[in-house]
CSV table of C-alpha atoms in Angstrom, one decimal:
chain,number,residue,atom,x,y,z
A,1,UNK,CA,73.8,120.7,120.6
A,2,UNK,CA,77.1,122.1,119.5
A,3,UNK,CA,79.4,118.5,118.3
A,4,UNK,CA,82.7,118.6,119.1
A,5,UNK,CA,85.5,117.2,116.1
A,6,UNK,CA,89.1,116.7,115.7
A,7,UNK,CA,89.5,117.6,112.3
A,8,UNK,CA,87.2,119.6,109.8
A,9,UNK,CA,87.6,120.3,106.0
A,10,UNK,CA,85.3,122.5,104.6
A,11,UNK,CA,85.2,124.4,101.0
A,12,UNK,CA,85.6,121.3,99.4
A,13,UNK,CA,84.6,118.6,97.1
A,14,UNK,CA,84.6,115.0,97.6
A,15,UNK,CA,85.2,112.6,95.0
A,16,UNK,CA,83.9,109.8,97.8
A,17,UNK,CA,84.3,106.9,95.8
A,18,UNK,CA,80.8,105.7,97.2
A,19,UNK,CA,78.9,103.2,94.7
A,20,UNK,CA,75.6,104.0,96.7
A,21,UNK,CA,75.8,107.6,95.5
A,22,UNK,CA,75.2,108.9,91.9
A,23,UNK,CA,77.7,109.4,89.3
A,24,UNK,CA,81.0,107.7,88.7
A,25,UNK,CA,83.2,109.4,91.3
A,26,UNK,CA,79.9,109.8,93.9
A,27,UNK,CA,81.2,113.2,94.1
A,28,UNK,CA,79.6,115.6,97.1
A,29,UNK,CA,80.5,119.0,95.5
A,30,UNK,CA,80.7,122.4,98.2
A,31,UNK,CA,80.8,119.7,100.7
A,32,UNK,CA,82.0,119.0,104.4
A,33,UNK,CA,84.5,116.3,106.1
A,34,UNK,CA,84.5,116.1,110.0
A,35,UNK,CA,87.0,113.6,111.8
A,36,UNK,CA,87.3,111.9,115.2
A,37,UNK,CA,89.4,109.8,116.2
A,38,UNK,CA,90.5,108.6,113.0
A,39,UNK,CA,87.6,108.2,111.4
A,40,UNK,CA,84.7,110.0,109.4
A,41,UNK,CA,82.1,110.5,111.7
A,42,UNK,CA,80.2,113.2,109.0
A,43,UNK,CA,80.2,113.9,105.3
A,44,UNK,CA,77.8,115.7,103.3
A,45,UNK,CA,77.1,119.3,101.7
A,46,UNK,CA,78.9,122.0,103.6
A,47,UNK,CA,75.2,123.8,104.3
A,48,UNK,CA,73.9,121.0,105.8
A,49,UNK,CA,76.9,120.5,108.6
A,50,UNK,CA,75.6,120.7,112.1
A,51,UNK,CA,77.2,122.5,114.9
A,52,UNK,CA,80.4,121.8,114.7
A,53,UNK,CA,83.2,122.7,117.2
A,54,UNK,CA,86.5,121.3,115.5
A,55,UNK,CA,90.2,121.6,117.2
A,56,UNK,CA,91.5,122.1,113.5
A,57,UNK,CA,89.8,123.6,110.4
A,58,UNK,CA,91.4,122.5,106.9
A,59,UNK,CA,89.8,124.8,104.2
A,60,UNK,CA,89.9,123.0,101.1
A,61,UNK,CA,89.9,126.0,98.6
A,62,UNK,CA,87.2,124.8,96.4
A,63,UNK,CA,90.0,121.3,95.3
A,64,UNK,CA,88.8,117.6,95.4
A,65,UNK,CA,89.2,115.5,98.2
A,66,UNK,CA,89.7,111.3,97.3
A,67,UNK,CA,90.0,108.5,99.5
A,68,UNK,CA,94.1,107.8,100.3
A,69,UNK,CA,95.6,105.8,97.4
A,70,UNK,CA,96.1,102.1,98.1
A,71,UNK,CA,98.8,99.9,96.4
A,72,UNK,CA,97.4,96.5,97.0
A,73,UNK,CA,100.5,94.4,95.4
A,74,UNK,CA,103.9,95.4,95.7
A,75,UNK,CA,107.2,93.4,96.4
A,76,UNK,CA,108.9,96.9,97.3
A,77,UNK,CA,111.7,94.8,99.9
A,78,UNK,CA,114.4,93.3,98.2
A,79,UNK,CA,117.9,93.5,97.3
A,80,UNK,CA,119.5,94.2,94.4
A,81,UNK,CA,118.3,95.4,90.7
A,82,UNK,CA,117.9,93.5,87.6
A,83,UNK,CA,119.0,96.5,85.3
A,84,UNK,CA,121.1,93.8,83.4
A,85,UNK,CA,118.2,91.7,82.3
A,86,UNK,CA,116.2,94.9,81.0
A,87,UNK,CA,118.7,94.9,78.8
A,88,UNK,CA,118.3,91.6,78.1
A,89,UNK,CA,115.0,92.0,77.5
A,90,UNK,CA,115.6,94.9,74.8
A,91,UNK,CA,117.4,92.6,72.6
A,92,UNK,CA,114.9,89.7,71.9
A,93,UNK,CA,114.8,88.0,75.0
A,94,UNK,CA,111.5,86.7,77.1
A,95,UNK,CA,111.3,87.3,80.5
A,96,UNK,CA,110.7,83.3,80.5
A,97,UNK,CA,114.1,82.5,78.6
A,98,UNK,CA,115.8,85.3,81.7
A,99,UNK,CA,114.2,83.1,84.1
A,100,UNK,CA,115.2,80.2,82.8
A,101,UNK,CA,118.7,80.9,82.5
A,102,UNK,CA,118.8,81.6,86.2
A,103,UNK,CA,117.8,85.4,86.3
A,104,UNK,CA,114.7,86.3,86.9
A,105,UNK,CA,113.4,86.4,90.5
A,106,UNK,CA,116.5,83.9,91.4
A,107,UNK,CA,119.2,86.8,90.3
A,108,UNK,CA,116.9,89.2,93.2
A,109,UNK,CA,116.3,85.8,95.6
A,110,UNK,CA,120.5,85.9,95.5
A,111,UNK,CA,121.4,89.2,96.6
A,112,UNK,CA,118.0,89.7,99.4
A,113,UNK,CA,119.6,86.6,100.6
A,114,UNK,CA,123.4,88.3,100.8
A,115,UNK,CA,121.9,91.5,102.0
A,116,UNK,CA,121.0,92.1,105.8
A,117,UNK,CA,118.2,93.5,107.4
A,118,UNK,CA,119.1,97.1,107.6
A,119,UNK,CA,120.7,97.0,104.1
A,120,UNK,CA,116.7,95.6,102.9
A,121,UNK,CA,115.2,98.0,105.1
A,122,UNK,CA,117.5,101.5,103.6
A,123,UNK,CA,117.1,100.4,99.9
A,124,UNK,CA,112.8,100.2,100.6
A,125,UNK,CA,112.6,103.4,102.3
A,126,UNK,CA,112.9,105.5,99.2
A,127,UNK,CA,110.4,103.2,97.2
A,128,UNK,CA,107.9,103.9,100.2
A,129,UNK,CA,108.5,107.2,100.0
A,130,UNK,CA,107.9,107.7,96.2
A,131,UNK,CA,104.8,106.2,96.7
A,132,UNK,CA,103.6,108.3,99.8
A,133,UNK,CA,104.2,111.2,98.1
A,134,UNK,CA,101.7,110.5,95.3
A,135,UNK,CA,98.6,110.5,98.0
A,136,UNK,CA,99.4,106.4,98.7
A,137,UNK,CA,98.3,105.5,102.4
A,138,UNK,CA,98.3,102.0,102.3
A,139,UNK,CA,100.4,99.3,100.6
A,140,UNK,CA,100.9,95.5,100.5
A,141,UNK,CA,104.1,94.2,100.4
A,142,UNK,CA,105.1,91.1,99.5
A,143,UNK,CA,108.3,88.5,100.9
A,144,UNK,CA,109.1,85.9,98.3
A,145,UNK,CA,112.6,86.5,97.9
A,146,UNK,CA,113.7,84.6,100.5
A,147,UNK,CA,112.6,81.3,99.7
A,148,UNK,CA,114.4,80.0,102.8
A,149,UNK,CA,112.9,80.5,106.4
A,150,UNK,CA,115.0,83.2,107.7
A,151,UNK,CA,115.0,85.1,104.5
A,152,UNK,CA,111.3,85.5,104.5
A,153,UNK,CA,111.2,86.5,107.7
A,154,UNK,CA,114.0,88.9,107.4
A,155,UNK,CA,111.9,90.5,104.3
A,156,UNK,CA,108.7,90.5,106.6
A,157,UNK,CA,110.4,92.4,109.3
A,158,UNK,CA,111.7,94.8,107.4
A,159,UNK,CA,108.1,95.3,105.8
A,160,UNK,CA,106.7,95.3,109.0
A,161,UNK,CA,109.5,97.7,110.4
A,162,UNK,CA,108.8,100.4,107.7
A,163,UNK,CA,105.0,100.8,109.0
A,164,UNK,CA,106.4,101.6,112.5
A,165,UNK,CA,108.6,104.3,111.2
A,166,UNK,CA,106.8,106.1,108.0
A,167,UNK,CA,102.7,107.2,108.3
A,168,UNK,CA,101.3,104.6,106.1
A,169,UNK,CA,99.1,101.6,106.7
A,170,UNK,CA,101.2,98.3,105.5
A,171,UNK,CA,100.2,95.2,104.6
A,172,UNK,CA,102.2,92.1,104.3
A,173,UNK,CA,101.8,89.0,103.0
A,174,UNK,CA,104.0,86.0,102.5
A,175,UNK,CA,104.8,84.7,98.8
A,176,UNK,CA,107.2,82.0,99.8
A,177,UNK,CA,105.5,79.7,96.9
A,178,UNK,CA,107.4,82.4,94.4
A,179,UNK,CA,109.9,80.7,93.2
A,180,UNK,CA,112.1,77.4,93.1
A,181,UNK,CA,115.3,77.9,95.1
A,182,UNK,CA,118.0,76.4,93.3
A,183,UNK,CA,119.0,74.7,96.2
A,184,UNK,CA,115.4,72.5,95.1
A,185,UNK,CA,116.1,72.5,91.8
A,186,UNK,CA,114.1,70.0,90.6
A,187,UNK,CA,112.7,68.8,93.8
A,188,UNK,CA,109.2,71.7,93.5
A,189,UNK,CA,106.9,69.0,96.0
A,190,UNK,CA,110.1,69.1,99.0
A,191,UNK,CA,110.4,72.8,99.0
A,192,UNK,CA,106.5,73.2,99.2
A,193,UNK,CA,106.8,71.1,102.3
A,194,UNK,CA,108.8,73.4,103.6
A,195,UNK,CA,106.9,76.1,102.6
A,196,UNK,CA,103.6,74.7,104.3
A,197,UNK,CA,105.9,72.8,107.3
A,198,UNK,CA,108.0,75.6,108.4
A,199,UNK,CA,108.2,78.8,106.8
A,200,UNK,CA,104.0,79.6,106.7
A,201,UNK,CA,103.7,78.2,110.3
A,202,UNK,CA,106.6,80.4,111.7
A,203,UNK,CA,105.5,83.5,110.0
A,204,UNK,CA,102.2,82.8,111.9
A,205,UNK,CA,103.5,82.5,114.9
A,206,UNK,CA,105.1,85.8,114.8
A,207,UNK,CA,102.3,87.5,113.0
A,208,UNK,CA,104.3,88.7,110.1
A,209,UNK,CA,101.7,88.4,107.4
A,210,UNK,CA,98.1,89.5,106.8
A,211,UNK,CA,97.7,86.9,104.0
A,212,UNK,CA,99.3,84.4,101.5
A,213,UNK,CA,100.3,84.3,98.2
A,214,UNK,CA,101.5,81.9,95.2
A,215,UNK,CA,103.0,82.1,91.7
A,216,UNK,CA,101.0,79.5,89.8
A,217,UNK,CA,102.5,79.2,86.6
A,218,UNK,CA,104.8,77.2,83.7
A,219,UNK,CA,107.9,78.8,85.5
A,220,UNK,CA,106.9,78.8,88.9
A,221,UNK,CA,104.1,76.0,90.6
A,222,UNK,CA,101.2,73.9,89.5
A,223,UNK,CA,97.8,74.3,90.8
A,224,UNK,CA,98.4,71.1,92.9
A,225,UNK,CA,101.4,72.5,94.3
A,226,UNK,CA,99.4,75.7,94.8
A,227,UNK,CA,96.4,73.9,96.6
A,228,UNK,CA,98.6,72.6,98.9
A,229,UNK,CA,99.8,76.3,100.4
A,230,UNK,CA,96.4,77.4,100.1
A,231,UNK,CA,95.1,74.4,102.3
A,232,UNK,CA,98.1,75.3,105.2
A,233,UNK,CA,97.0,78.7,104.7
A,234,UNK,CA,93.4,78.5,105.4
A,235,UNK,CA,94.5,76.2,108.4
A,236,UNK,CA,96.3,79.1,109.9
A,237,UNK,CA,93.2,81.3,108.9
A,238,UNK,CA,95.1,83.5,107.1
A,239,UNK,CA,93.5,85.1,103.5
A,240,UNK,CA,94.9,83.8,100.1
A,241,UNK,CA,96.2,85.7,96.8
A,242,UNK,CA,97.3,84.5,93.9
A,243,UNK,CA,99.6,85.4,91.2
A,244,UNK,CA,97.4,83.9,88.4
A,245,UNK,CA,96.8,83.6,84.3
A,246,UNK,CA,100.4,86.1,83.7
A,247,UNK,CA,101.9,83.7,81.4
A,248,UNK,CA,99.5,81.4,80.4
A,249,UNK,CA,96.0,79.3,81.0
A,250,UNK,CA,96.8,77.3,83.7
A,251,UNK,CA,93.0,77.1,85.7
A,252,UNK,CA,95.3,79.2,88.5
A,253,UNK,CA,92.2,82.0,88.8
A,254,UNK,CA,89.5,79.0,89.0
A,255,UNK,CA,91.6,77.2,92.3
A,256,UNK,CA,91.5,81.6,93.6
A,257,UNK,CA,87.7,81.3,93.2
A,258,UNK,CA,87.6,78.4,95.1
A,259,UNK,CA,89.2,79.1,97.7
A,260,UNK,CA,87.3,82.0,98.3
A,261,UNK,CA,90.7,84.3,97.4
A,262,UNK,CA,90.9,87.8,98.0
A,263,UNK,CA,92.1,88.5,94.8
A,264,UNK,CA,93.5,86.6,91.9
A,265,UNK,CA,96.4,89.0,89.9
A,266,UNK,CA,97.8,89.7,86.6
A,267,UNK,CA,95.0,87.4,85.0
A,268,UNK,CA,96.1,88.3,81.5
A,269,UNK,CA,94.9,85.0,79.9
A,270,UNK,CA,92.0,84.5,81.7
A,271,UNK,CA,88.9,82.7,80.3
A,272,UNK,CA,85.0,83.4,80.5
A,273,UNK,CA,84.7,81.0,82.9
A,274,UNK,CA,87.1,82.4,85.3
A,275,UNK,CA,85.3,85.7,85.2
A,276,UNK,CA,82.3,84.0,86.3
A,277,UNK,CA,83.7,82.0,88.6
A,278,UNK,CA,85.4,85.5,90.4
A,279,UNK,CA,82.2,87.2,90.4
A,280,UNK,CA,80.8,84.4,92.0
A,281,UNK,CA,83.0,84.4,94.9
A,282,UNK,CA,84.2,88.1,95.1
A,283,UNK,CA,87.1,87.5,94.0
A,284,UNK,CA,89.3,91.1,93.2
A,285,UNK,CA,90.7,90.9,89.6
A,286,UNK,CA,94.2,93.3,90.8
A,287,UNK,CA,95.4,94.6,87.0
A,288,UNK,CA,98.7,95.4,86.7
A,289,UNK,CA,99.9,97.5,83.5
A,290,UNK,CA,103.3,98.1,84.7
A,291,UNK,CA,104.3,94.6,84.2
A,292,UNK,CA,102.2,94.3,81.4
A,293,UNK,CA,104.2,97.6,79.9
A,294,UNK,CA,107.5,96.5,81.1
A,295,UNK,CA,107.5,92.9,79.3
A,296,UNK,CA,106.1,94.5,76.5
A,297,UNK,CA,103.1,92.0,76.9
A,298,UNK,CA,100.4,91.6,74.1
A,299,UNK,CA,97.7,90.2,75.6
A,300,UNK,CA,95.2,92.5,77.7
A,301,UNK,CA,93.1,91.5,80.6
A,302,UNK,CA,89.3,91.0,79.4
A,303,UNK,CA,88.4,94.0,81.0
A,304,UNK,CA,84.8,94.5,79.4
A,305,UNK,CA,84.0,90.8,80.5
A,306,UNK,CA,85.2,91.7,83.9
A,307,UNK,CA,83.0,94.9,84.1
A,308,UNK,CA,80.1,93.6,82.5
A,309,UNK,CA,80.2,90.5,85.1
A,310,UNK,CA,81.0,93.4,88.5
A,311,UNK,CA,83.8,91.7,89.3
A,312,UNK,CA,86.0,94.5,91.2
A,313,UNK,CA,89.3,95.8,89.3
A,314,UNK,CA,92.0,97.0,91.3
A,315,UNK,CA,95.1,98.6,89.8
A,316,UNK,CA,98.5,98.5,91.7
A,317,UNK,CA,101.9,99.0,90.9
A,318,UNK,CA,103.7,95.7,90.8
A,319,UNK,CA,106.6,97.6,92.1
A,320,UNK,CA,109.4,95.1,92.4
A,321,UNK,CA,113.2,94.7,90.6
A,322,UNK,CA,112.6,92.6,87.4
A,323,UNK,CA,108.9,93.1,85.6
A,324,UNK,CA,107.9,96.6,87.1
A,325,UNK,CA,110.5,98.6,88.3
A,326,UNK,CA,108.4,101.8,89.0
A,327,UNK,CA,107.3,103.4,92.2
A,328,UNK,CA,104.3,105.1,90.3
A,329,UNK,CA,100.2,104.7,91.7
A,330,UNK,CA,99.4,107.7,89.8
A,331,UNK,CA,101.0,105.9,86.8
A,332,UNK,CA,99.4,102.8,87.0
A,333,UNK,CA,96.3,104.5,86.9
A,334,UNK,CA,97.1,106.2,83.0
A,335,UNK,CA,98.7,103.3,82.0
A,336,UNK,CA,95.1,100.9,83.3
A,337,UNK,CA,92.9,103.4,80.7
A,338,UNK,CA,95.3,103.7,78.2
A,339,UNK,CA,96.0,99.9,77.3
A,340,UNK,CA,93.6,98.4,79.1
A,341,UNK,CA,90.9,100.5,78.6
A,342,UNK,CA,89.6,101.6,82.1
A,343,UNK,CA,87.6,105.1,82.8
A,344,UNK,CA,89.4,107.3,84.5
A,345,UNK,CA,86.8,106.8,87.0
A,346,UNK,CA,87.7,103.0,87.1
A,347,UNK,CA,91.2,103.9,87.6
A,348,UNK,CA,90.6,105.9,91.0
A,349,UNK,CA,88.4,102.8,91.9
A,350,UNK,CA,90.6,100.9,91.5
A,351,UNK,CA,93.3,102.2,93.4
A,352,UNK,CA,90.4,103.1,96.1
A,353,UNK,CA,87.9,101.0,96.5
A,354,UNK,CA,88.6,97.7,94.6
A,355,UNK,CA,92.3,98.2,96.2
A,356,UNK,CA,91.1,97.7,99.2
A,357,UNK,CA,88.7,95.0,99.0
A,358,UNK,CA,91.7,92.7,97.3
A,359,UNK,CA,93.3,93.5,100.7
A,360,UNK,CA,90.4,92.8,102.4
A,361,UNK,CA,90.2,95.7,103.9
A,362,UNK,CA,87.3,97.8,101.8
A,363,UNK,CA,85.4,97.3,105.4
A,364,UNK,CA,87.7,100.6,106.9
A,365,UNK,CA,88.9,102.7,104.1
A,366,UNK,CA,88.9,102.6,100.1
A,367,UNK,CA,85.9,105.2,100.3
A,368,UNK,CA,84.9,108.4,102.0
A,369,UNK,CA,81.7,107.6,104.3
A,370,UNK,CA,81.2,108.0,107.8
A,371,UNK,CA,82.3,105.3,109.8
A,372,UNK,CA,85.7,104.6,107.3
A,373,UNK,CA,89.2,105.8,108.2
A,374,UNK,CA,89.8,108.9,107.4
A,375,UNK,CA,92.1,108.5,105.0
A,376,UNK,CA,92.3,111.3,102.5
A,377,UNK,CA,94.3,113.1,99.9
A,378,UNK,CA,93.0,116.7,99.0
A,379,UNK,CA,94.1,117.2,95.1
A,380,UNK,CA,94.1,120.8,93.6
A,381,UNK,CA,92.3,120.3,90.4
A,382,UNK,CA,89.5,120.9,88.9
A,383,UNK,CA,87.8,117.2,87.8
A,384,UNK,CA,89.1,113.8,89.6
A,385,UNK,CA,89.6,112.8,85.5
A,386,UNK,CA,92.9,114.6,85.9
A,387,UNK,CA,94.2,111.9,88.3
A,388,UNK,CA,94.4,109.6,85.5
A,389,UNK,CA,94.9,112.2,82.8
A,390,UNK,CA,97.7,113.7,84.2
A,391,UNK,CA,100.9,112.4,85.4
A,392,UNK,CA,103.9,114.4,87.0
A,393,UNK,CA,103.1,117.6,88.0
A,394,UNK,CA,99.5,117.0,89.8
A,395,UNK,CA,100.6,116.6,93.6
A,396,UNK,CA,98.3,115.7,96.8
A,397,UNK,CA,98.0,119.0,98.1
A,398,UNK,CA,97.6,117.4,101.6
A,399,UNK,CA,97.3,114.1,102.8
A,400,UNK,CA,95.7,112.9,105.7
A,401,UNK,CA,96.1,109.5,107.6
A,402,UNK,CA,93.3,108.6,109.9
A,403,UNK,CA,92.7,112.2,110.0
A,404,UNK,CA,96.3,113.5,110.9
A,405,UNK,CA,97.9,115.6,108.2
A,406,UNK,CA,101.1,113.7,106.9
A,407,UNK,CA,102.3,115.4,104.1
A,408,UNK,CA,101.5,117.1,100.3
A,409,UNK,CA,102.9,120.1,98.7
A,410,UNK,CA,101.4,122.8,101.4
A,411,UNK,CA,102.4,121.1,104.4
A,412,UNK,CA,105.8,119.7,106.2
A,413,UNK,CA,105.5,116.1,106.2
A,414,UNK,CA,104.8,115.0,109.4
């Protein structure tokens, strides 16, 4: 019996990303992609594909196909730029001593608050873009500088409004717990309260956010501050995140664990215990060199105690205005093995795979298997080492979102 697809790529091979098949990549090579309705319903060597009758064939011309890129931690809405404070950085100052001086995320918190919801929603667009066109299909992004109730909301909308009108899967989650608002200076337990009282409850209600995060740290809030949004956030069953370990020790990745977080990120200064404590509870580590890079940071994530434990590593941009102003994936992913010391294979993972179980989602995409979105990007080179190897001039050659060709170097972007 003859099946009938909606989309079939043949002459190709499949870096699937599948740990339950051999080799680093689980790589089908001369293999076969069918699609219907949005999802992989076969993969496997192209001589052993039933009788197929697809509406559209995609010959693959002997290039790899991946799963689509995910970005699982970005803070792409926002007004503003910090240009001024790079500079400040160059010439001998921390990004702790900008902060405290009343840059930092306050100098960005200002002018998202002066700027209106179209002006938020324009100056994203191109960030989205840059990222789409390296083979990304879904991203997170983050509010958090609001820190006021209609600013948050105003940052979620426009997150929300960018899925509607570009073909990418987006993700939002709500960072209220960021930042202190000046308007609290010095009053950290009140604003919490409003952060747990008003602002996580009404971005419930209108279903703005697919999870929660917090900025534990020196600069930011305490674990017992941090409990306390985790605790509202679990009451409104909605997944936790946490910015933890950037700056400093501060037991933020062990209160993650705990709590049963979908990820715990940065996690520079991590201990041994924490690593357990993650692999316990499958717990993501999300590693991001761009901020690392960008502060000129010293101190690496333990990346061998993470891999020898199986805790997942995802790697994600950290795009945002003040520690990681770049709209690079494909970056990311050279910058993980050079200073941290990733495999190019861990690199795709983690903007794959491990991506996508910090958002939860490694249940529907992240990996090429029947049943999963079909979610691809179809590379023209010759090993998937060159995706972290090369950076530039290596372009998706198509990419595909639940099976629908959206854009790459051969096709119009739909």
């Amino acid at each position: 019996m003859t099946e009938r697809c909606e989309l079939l790529i043949t002459n190709v091979h499949a870096a699937t990303m599948d740990p339950s098949l051999p080799g680093a990549y689980g790589a089908v090579e001369d293999a076969a992609v069918a699609v219907t309705g949005g999802r992989i319903v076969w993969l496997g060597p192209r001589a052993e594909l039933p009788d197929t009758a697809p509406d559209e064939v995609v010959d693959g011309e002997g290039q790899w196909l991946t799963p689509g890129l995910v970005d699982c931690h970005t803070h792409l809405v926002y007004g503003g730029h910090r240009a001024s404070e790079f500079a400040r950085r160059l010439g001998g100052e921390s990004y702790e001593e900008v902060a405290r001086a009343g840059g930092g995320i306050l100098s960005t918190v200002r002018a998202t608050r002066a700027a209106s919801a179209e002006q938020l929603y324009r100056a994203a667009e191109p960030r989205l873009r840059a990222l789409m066109a390296e083979g990304v299909t879904t991203v997170e992004i983050k509010s958090g500088y609001g820190l006021d109730l209609d600013t948050e909301l105003k940052q979620l909308r426009a997150a929300r409004r960018l899925a509607q009108h570009h073909p990418v899967n987006v993700v939002t989650t709500c960072l209220a717990a960021h930042a202190l608002p000046p308007e609290y200076d010095g009053r950290a337990d009140e604003y919490i309260d409003l952060v747990c009282e008003e602002i996580l409850p009404a971005v419930s209600k209108e279903q703005l956010a697919d999870a929660v995060d917090m900025f534990c740290e020196s600069i930011a809030f305490s674990v017992d501050q941090c409990r306390r949004v985790i605790d509202c956030a679990q009451k409104l069953d909605l997944p936790i995140k946490v910015h933890a370990e950037q700056l400093s020790s501060s037991g933020a990745t062990a209160m993650a664990a705990a709590a049963g977080a979908l990820s715990a990120d940065h996690i520079e200064y991590i201990t041994e215990m924490d690593v357990a404590a993650m692999a316990e509870s499958g717990t993501a580590a999300v590693l991001l060199p761009g901020a690392f890079y960008t502060l000129r940071e010293t101190r690496v994530p333990p990346v061998d105690r993470l891999r020898a434990a199986g805790v997942p590593m995802a790697l994600s941009t950290d795009l945002n205005p003040g520690s990681c102003p770049i709209a690079s994936l494909r970056l990311m992913m050279n910058m993980g093995c050079n200073l941290f010391g990733l495999t190019p294979a861990e690199a795709l993972a983690g903007v794959t795979r491990a991506a996508a179980r910090a958002l939860g989602l490694c249940c529907s995409r992240g990996v090429l298997r029947a049943g999963l979105r079909g979610d691809m990007v179809l590379w023209p080179m010759d090993t998937p080492d060159q995706l972290a190897y090369e950076v530039g001039a290596l372009k998706p050659a198509r990419i595909f979102l639940a099976g629908r060709t959206v854009g790459g170097r051969d096709v119009t972007a739909g």
